[in-house]
CSV table of C-alpha atoms and ligand atoms in Angstrom, one decimal:
chain,number,residue,atom,x,y,z
D,1313,MET,CA,0.0,0.0,0.0
D,1314,GLU,CA,1.4,3.4,-1.0
D,1315,THR,CA,0.4,6.5,0.9
D,1316,ILE,CA,-0.4,9.9,-0.7
D,1317,LEU,CA,-0.7,12.9,1.7
D,1318,LEU,CA,-3.3,15.4,0.6
D,1319,VAL,CA,-2.8,18.9,2.0
D,1320,ALA,CA,-5.6,21.0,0.5
D,1321,GLY,CA,-4.7,24.3,2.3
D,1322,ASP,CA,-6.6,27.5,1.8
D,1323,GLY,CA,-8.8,29.4,-0.6
D,1324,ILE,CA,-9.6,27.3,-3.6
D,1325,GLY,CA,-7.3,24.6,-2.4
D,1326,PRO,CA,-10.1,22.3,-0.9
D,1327,GLU,CA,-12.3,22.7,-4.0
D,1328,ILE,CA,-9.6,21.7,-6.4
D,1329,MET,CA,-8.4,18.9,-4.1
D,1330,GLU,CA,-11.8,17.3,-4.3
D,1331,GLN,CA,-11.3,17.0,-8.1
D,1332,ALA,CA,-7.9,15.5,-7.7
D,1333,LYS,CA,-9.5,12.9,-5.4
D,1334,ARG,CA,-11.9,12.0,-8.2
D,1335,ILE,CA,-9.0,11.4,-10.5
D,1336,LEU,CA,-7.1,9.3,-7.9
D,1337,GLY,CA,-10.3,7.4,-7.3
D,1338,CYS,CA,-10.3,6.2,-10.9
D,1339,PHE,CA,-6.9,4.5,-10.4
D,1340,GLN,CA,-7.5,3.2,-6.8
D,1341,LYS,CA,-9.4,0.1,-8.2
D,1342,ASN,CA,-6.1,-1.1,-9.7
D,1343,MET,CA,-3.6,0.5,-7.4
D,1344,PRO,CA,-3.5,0.1,-3.6
D,1345,LEU,CA,-3.4,3.8,-2.7
D,1346,GLU,CA,-4.0,5.2,0.8
D,1347,LEU,CA,-5.1,8.8,0.9
D,1348,ILE,CA,-4.4,10.7,4.1
D,1349,GLU,CA,-5.6,14.3,4.6
D,1350,LYS,CA,-3.8,16.9,6.8
D,1351,PRO,CA,-3.9,20.6,7.2
D,1352,ILE,CA,-1.3,23.1,6.1
D,1353,GLY,CA,-1.1,26.9,5.7
D,1354,GLY,CA,-3.9,29.0,7.1
D,1355,ALA,CA,-6.1,26.0,7.8
D,1356,ALA,CA,-3.4,24.6,10.0
D,1357,ILE,CA,-2.9,28.0,11.8
D,1358,ASP,CA,-6.6,27.9,12.6
D,1359,ALA,CA,-6.6,24.3,13.8
D,1360,TYR,CA,-3.2,24.1,15.5
D,1361,GLY,CA,-1.7,27.6,15.6
D,1362,ASN,CA,1.1,26.4,13.3
D,1363,PRO,CA,1.2,26.6,9.4
D,1364,PHE,CA,3.2,23.3,9.2
D,1365,PRO,CA,2.1,21.1,12.2
D,1366,GLN,CA,4.3,18.2,13.3
D,1367,GLU,CA,1.6,15.8,12.4
D,1368,THR,CA,1.5,17.0,8.8
D,1369,ASP,CA,5.4,16.9,8.8
D,1370,GLN,CA,5.4,13.3,10.0
D,1371,VAL,CA,2.9,11.9,7.5
D,1372,ALA,CA,4.7,13.9,4.7
D,1373,ARG,CA,8.0,12.3,5.5
D,1374,ALA,CA,6.5,8.8,5.4
D,1375,ALA,CA,4.3,9.3,2.3
D,1376,LYS,CA,5.3,8.3,-1.2
D,1377,ALA,CA,4.0,11.6,-2.5
D,1378,VAL,CA,2.3,14.8,-1.4
D,1379,LEU,CA,-0.4,16.6,-3.2
D,1380,LEU,CA,-0.9,20.3,-2.2
D,1381,GLY,CA,-3.7,22.7,-3.1
D,1382,ALA,CA,-2.7,26.2,-2.2
D,1383,VAL,CA,-1.9,28.3,0.9
D,1384,GLY,CA,-2.6,31.9,2.0
D,1385,GLY,CA,-5.4,34.4,2.2
D,1386,PRO,CA,-6.2,37.9,3.6
D,1387,LYS,CA,-7.4,36.4,6.9
D,1388,TRP,CA,-3.8,35.7,7.9
D,1389,ASP,CA,-2.2,38.8,6.2
D,1390,ALA,CA,-1.5,40.6,9.5
D,1391,LEU,CA,0.6,37.8,10.9
D,1392,PRO,CA,4.4,38.2,11.2
D,1393,LEU,CA,6.3,36.4,8.3
D,1394,ALA,CA,7.4,33.5,10.4
D,1395,GLN,CA,3.8,32.5,11.3
D,1396,ARG,CA,2.1,33.1,7.9
D,1397,PRO,CA,0.5,30.3,5.7
D,1398,GLU,CA,3.4,30.6,3.2
D,1399,LYS,CA,5.7,29.4,5.9
D,1400,GLY,CA,3.8,26.0,5.8
D,1401,LEU,CA,4.6,25.6,2.1
D,1402,LEU,CA,8.2,26.7,2.5
D,1403,GLY,CA,8.4,24.5,5.6
D,1404,ILE,CA,7.3,21.3,3.8
D,1405,ARG,CA,9.6,22.0,0.8
D,1406,LYS,CA,12.6,22.4,3.1
D,1407,ALA,CA,11.6,19.4,5.4
D,1408,LEU,CA,11.3,17.0,2.5
D,1409,GLY,CA,14.5,18.4,0.8
D,1410,LEU,CA,12.7,19.3,-2.4
D,1411,TYR,CA,15.3,21.4,-4.0
D,1412,ALA,CA,14.1,21.1,-7.6
D,1413,ASN,CA,10.7,22.4,-8.8
D,1414,LEU,CA,9.7,21.4,-12.3
D,1415,ARG,CA,7.1,23.7,-14.0
D,1416,PRO,CA,6.3,22.4,-17.5
D,1417,LEU,CA,4.4,24.8,-19.8
D,1418,THR,CA,1.9,23.2,-22.2
D,1419,ILE,CA,-0.1,25.3,-24.7
D,1420,TRP,CA,-3.5,23.6,-25.2
D,1421,PRO,CA,-4.5,24.3,-28.8
D,1422,GLN,CA,-8.2,24.5,-27.7
D,1423,LEU,CA,-7.3,27.5,-25.5
D,1424,ALA,CA,-4.8,29.3,-27.7
D,1425,ASN,CA,-7.2,32.3,-28.1
D,1426,PHE,CA,-6.8,32.9,-24.3
D,1427,SER,CA,-3.1,33.5,-24.5
D,1428,PRO,CA,-2.1,37.2,-24.4
D,1429,LEU,CA,0.4,36.4,-27.2
D,1430,LYS,CA,-0.2,36.2,-30.9
D,1431,PRO,CA,-0.8,32.7,-32.3
D,1432,GLU,CA,2.3,32.8,-34.5
D,1433,ILE,CA,4.5,33.5,-31.4
D,1434,LEU,CA,2.9,30.5,-29.6
D,1435,GLU,CA,3.8,28.0,-32.3
D,1436,ASN,CA,6.0,25.1,-31.0
D,1437,VAL,CA,6.1,26.5,-27.5
D,1438,SER,CA,6.8,23.8,-24.9
D,1439,PHE,CA,9.4,24.4,-22.1
D,1440,THR,CA,10.0,23.5,-18.5
D,1441,VAL,CA,11.2,25.9,-15.8
D,1442,VAL,CA,13.5,24.1,-13.5
D,1443,ARG,CA,13.4,26.3,-10.4
D,1444,GLU,CA,15.8,25.8,-7.4
D,1445,LEU,CA,13.5,25.6,-4.4
D,1446,THR,CA,15.3,25.5,-1.1
D,1447,GLY,CA,17.9,28.2,-1.3
D,1448,ASP,CA,18.4,31.8,-2.4
D,1449,LEU,CA,16.7,34.8,-0.8
D,1450,TYR,CA,13.9,32.6,0.4
D,1451,PHE,CA,16.0,30.8,3.0
D,1452,GLY,CA,19.2,32.9,3.2
D,1453,GLU,CA,20.5,34.0,6.6
D,1454,PRO,CA,20.9,36.6,8.0
D,1455,ARG,CA,17.5,38.1,7.4
D,1456,GLY,CA,15.5,40.6,9.4
D,1457,LEU,CA,14.4,44.0,10.3
D,1458,GLU,CA,16.4,46.3,12.5
D,1459,ASN,CA,16.8,49.9,13.5
D,1460,LYS,CA,19.8,51.4,11.9
D,1461,ASP,CA,20.8,55.0,12.1
D,1462,GLY,CA,17.4,55.9,13.4
D,1463,GLN,CA,15.4,54.2,10.6
D,1464,ARG,CA,13.8,50.8,10.0
D,1465,THR,CA,16.1,48.8,7.7
D,1466,ALA,CA,15.3,45.4,6.4
D,1467,PHE,CA,17.6,42.8,4.8
D,1468,ASN,CA,17.7,39.4,3.2
D,1469,THR,CA,20.6,37.3,2.0
D,1470,MET,CA,21.0,35.9,-1.4
D,1471,THR,CA,23.2,32.9,-1.0
D,1472,TYR,CA,24.1,29.7,-2.9
D,1473,SER,CA,26.7,27.0,-2.2
D,1474,GLU,CA,28.3,25.1,-5.0
D,1475,THR,CA,26.5,21.9,-3.9
D,1476,GLU,CA,23.1,23.6,-4.1
D,1477,ILE,CA,23.9,24.9,-7.6
D,1478,ARG,CA,25.4,21.6,-8.8
D,1479,ARG,CA,22.5,19.4,-7.9
D,1480,ILE,CA,19.9,21.6,-9.5
D,1481,ALA,CA,22.0,22.0,-12.7
D,1482,ILE,CA,22.2,18.2,-12.8
D,1483,THR,CA,18.4,18.0,-12.6
D,1484,ALA,CA,18.1,20.5,-15.5
D,1485,PHE,CA,20.7,18.8,-17.8
D,1486,ASP,CA,19.2,15.3,-17.1
D,1487,LEU,CA,15.7,16.6,-18.0
D,1488,ALA,CA,17.1,18.3,-21.2
D,1489,ARG,CA,18.6,15.0,-22.3
D,1490,LYS,CA,15.1,13.5,-22.4
D,1491,GLY,CA,13.8,16.4,-24.7
D,1492,ARG,CA,15.3,18.8,-27.1
D,1493,LYS,CA,18.7,18.9,-25.3
D,1494,LYS,CA,18.8,22.6,-24.6
D,1495,VAL,CA,19.4,24.3,-21.2
D,1496,CYS,CA,19.1,28.1,-20.8
D,1497,SER,CA,20.5,29.1,-17.4
D,1498,VAL,CA,19.1,32.3,-16.0
D,1499,ASP,CA,21.2,34.5,-13.7
D,1500,LYS,CA,22.3,38.1,-13.0
D,1501,ALA,CA,26.0,37.3,-13.2
D,1502,ASN,CA,26.8,40.9,-14.4
D,1503,VAL,CA,25.8,42.3,-11.0
D,1504,LEU,CA,25.7,39.6,-8.2
D,1505,GLU,CA,28.5,37.4,-6.8
D,1506,THR,CA,26.0,34.6,-6.0
D,1507,MET,CA,25.0,34.6,-9.7
D,1508,ARG,CA,28.6,34.5,-10.9
D,1509,LEU,CA,29.2,31.4,-8.9
D,1510,TRP,CA,25.9,30.0,-10.3
D,1511,ARG,CA,27.2,30.5,-13.9
D,1512,GLU,CA,30.6,29.0,-13.1
D,1513,ILE,CA,29.1,25.8,-11.5
D,1514,VAL,CA,26.5,25.4,-14.3
D,1515,GLU,CA,29.4,25.5,-16.8
D,1516,GLU,CA,31.3,22.9,-14.8
D,1517,VAL,CA,28.3,20.6,-14.7
D,1518,HIS,CA,27.9,21.1,-18.4
D,1519,ARG,CA,31.3,19.4,-19.1
D,1520,ASP,CA,29.5,16.1,-18.3
D,1521,TYR,CA,26.7,16.9,-20.7
D,1522,SER,CA,28.4,17.8,-24.0
D,1523,ASP,CA,25.4,16.5,-25.9
D,1524,VAL,CA,23.2,19.2,-24.3
D,1525,GLU,CA,23.4,22.8,-25.6
D,1526,LEU,CA,23.9,25.4,-22.8
D,1527,SER,CA,23.2,29.1,-23.0
D,1528,HIS,CA,23.2,31.7,-20.3
D,1529,MET,CA,20.7,34.6,-20.0
D,1530,HIS,CA,20.4,37.5,-17.6
D,1531,VAL,CA,17.0,37.4,-15.9
D,1532,ASP,CA,15.8,40.7,-17.3
D,1533,ASN,CA,16.5,39.4,-20.9
D,1534,ALA,CA,14.8,36.1,-20.0
D,1535,ALA,CA,11.6,38.0,-18.9
D,1536,MET,CA,11.6,39.6,-22.3
D,1537,GLN,CA,12.4,36.5,-24.4
D,1538,ILE,CA,9.5,34.6,-22.7
D,1539,VAL,CA,7.1,36.9,-24.5
D,1540,ARG,CA,9.2,37.6,-27.6
D,1541,GLN,CA,10.5,34.2,-28.6
D,1542,PRO,CA,9.2,31.5,-26.1
D,1543,SER,CA,9.6,28.7,-28.6
D,1544,SER,CA,13.4,29.1,-28.3
D,1545,PHE,CA,13.3,27.5,-24.8
D,1546,ASP,CA,13.5,23.9,-23.8
D,1547,VAL,CA,14.7,23.7,-20.2
D,1548,MET,CA,15.0,27.0,-18.3
D,1549,LEU,CA,17.2,26.6,-15.2
D,1550,THR,CA,16.6,29.3,-12.6
D,1551,PRO,CA,17.5,30.2,-9.0
D,1552,ASN,CA,14.6,30.2,-6.6
D,1553,MET,CA,13.5,33.9,-6.7
D,1554,PHE,CA,13.9,34.4,-10.4
D,1555,GLY,CA,12.0,31.1,-11.1
D,1556,ASP,CA,9.1,32.2,-8.9
D,1557,ILE,CA,8.7,35.3,-11.1
D,1558,LEU,CA,9.4,33.8,-14.5
D,1559,SER,CA,7.2,30.7,-14.0
D,1560,ASP,CA,4.1,32.9,-13.4
D,1561,GLU,CA,5.0,34.9,-16.6
D,1562,ALA,CA,5.4,31.6,-18.5
D,1563,ALA,CA,2.2,30.2,-17.2
D,1564,VAL,CA,0.1,33.0,-18.5
D,1565,LEU,CA,1.2,32.2,-22.0
D,1566,SER,CA,-1.0,29.1,-21.8
D,1567,GLY,CA,-4.1,31.3,-21.3
D,1568,SER,CA,-4.7,30.8,-17.5
D,1569,LEU,CA,-2.6,30.3,-14.4
D,1570,GLY,CA,-5.1,27.6,-13.5
D,1571,LEU,CA,-3.8,25.2,-16.1
D,1572,LEU,CA,-0.2,24.6,-14.8
D,1573,PRO,CA,1.0,21.7,-12.6
D,1574,SER,CA,4.3,21.5,-10.9
D,1575,ALA,CA,6.4,18.8,-9.3
D,1576,SER,CA,8.9,19.4,-6.5
D,1577,VAL,CA,11.5,16.6,-6.3
D,1578,GLY,CA,15.0,15.8,-5.0
D,1579,GLY,CA,14.0,14.4,-1.6
D,1580,THR,CA,12.7,11.1,-0.4
D,1581,SER,CA,9.1,11.9,-1.4
D,1582,ALA,CA,7.9,14.3,-4.0
D,1583,LEU,CA,5.3,17.2,-3.7
D,1584,TYR,CA,2.9,18.1,-6.5
D,1585,GLU,CA,1.1,21.5,-6.6
D,1586,PRO,CA,-0.5,23.6,-9.2
D,1587,ILE,CA,1.5,26.8,-9.7
D,1588,HIS,CA,-1.5,29.1,-9.1
D,1589,GLY,CA,-2.2,30.5,-5.6
D,1590,SER,CA,-5.1,30.2,-3.3
D,1591,ALA,CA,-7.2,32.8,-5.2
D,1592,PRO,CA,-9.2,34.0,-2.1
D,1593,ASP,CA,-11.4,36.2,-4.3
D,1594,ILE,CA,-13.1,33.2,-6.0
D,1595,ALA,CA,-12.8,30.7,-3.1
D,1596,GLY,CA,-15.9,28.7,-2.2
D,1597,LYS,CA,-17.7,29.7,-5.4
D,1598,ASP,CA,-17.2,26.4,-7.3
D,1599,ILE,CA,-15.7,28.4,-10.2
D,1600,ALA,CA,-11.9,27.7,-9.9
D,1601,ASN,CA,-10.2,25.8,-12.7
D,1602,PRO,CA,-9.2,22.3,-11.4
D,1603,ILE,CA,-7.1,21.4,-14.5
D,1604,GLY,CA,-3.8,22.4,-13.1
D,1605,MET,CA,-4.5,20.3,-10.0
D,1606,MET,CA,-5.6,17.3,-12.1
D,1607,LEU,CA,-2.5,17.6,-14.2
D,1608,CYS,CA,-0.5,17.4,-10.9
D,1609,VAL,CA,-2.0,13.9,-10.4
D,1610,ALA,CA,-0.7,13.1,-13.9
D,1611,MET,CA,2.8,14.3,-13.0
D,1612,MET,CA,2.6,12.2,-9.8
D,1613,MET,CA,1.6,9.1,-11.6
D,1614,GLU,CA,4.5,9.5,-14.0
D,1615,SER,CA,7.3,10.5,-11.5
D,1616,SER,CA,6.3,8.9,-8.2
D,1617,PHE,CA,4.5,5.8,-9.3
D,1618,ASN,CA,6.2,5.1,-12.7
D,1619,LYS,CA,2.8,4.9,-14.4
D,1620,PRO,CA,3.2,7.0,-17.5
D,1621,GLU,CA,0.1,5.3,-19.1
D,1622,CYS,CA,-2.1,6.8,-16.3
D,1623,ALA,CA,-0.5,10.2,-16.8
D,1624,ALA,CA,-1.2,10.0,-20.5
D,1625,LEU,CA,-4.8,9.0,-19.8
D,1626,ILE,CA,-5.4,12.0,-17.6
D,1627,ARG,CA,-3.9,14.4,-20.1
D,1628,GLN,CA,-5.9,12.8,-22.9
D,1629,SER,CA,-9.1,13.0,-20.9
D,1630,VAL,CA,-8.5,16.7,-20.1
D,1631,SER,CA,-8.0,17.4,-23.7
D,1632,ASP,CA,-11.1,15.5,-24.7
D,1633,VAL,CA,-13.2,17.4,-22.2
D,1634,LEU,CA,-11.8,20.7,-23.5
D,1635,ASP,CA,-12.7,19.5,-27.0
D,1636,SER,CA,-16.2,18.9,-25.9
D,1637,GLY,CA,-16.5,22.6,-25.2
D,1638,MET,CA,-16.6,22.6,-21.3
D,1639,ARG,CA,-14.8,25.6,-19.7
D,1640,THR,CA,-14.4,27.0,-16.3
D,1641,THR,CA,-14.9,30.8,-16.0
D,1642,ASP,CA,-11.3,31.7,-16.4
D,1643,ILE,CA,-11.1,30.0,-19.8
D,1644,TRP,CA,-14.7,30.6,-21.0
D,1645,SER,CA,-15.6,32.5,-24.1
D,1646,SER,CA,-18.9,32.7,-26.0
D,1647,GLY,CA,-19.8,29.6,-27.9
D,1648,THR,CA,-18.4,27.4,-25.2
D,1649,ASP,CA,-20.1,25.8,-22.2
D,1650,LYS,CA,-19.4,27.5,-18.8
D,1651,VAL,CA,-19.2,24.8,-16.1
D,1652,SER,CA,-18.3,24.7,-12.4
D,1653,THR,CA,-15.2,23.3,-10.8
D,1654,ASP,CA,-17.1,20.2,-9.7
D,1655,SER,CA,-18.6,19.6,-13.2
D,1656,MET,CA,-15.2,19.9,-14.8
D,1657,GLY,CA,-13.8,17.4,-12.4
D,1658,LYS,CA,-16.7,15.0,-12.9
D,1659,ALA,CA,-16.4,15.3,-16.7
D,1660,VAL,CA,-12.7,14.3,-16.6
D,1661,GLU,CA,-13.4,11.5,-14.1
D,1662,ARG,CA,-16.1,10.1,-16.5
D,1663,ARG,CA,-13.8,10.4,-19.4
D,1664,ILE,CA,-11.0,8.5,-17.7
D,1665,SER,CA,-13.3,5.8,-16.5
D,1666,SER,CA,-14.6,5.3,-20.0
D,1667,LEU,CA,-11.1,5.0,-21.4
D,1668,LEU,CA,-9.8,2.7,-18.6
O,1050,LIG,C1,4.9,29.5,-5.7
O,1050,LIG,C2,4.4,30.5,-4.7
O,1050,LIG,C3,5.1,30.4,-3.4
O,1050,LIG,C4,6.6,30.7,-3.7
O,1050,LIG,C5,4.6,31.2,-2.2
O,1050,LIG,C6,3.1,30.9,-2.0
O,1050,LIG,C7,5.4,31.0,-1.0
O,1050,LIG,O1,4.3,31.8,-5.3
O,1050,LIG,O2,4.9,28.3,-5.5
O,1050,LIG,O3,5.4,29.9,-6.8
O,1050,LIG,O4,6.9,31.9,-3.7
O,1050,LIG,O5,7.4,29.8,-3.9
O,1051,LIG,MG1,5.0,31.9,-7.3
């Protein structure tokens, strides 16, 4: 029996998690899967006064994989940084040693009209952001707020060790080898020491991957090329902070932030989460897009359970449901059929069952 920890979190997290459970249910007949639910983020603050309770931590460490909805919301905005819902997400990433976050961008032809980019720029676009996830400004010490020369002064530390850079570079090159064999490493080596070391180590690792083409790009240029020439990218390797920003930019090319899954790997178990946030403004309305979340289950089947055929089935079923004209609000346009979160989940579940 393999265990999957479900941490729905806040905002739209619980609604989309329900749809992920439908998808997992389709496979449970043939796979012995135990699903355990625990709180994280704001929900855990409310229940235990801690965004990453020990109980959640323990089950996460023992689980084969973790599926996460989203964390955060205005209710917890006034809390100090160390007690916010986001700390739960950062805590679980760090606790499980998940240093690599894979964010693949797929353009669904059925939704191309939702992209802010012209159709000709979207042709042949398919790339993966490989984001370092447990270092950089997010975790660097020292950090804080102090009184200096009579005024409040805040500081964070951007830091990377060669070990941290080397292992994420290896992840990126290994992934590129399975695809179009191109890595574009993003940095700011013209200004920051941390990023000079980043570039140096990426070049060192590249010596073992002479079959993969490596290029370097400053982050400001990368932000521009994502909208100018996105088809030029295959694997985009980024530090934590730059990857957070660039992956949101990349996601919107697909038409909606609600469509993109991600996998965080490198530790003993893996964590899968859609890249969108908790969207408190639409929470509880049954209108959120569950596709990103359902595609997380596909990534999980592929990477954690070695079941690429299940992953393909999920992706095919999502595509078929889109072909049938069903759309959640974020991807609705006249002539298509506006449906709720739950109806979209049920439609994909039905399609999978009919193909199984
Ligand atoms: C993401 C999110 C998180 C991050 C937040 C919620 C802490 O934006 O997964 O991209 O910054 O990593
Ligand atoms: Mg983000």
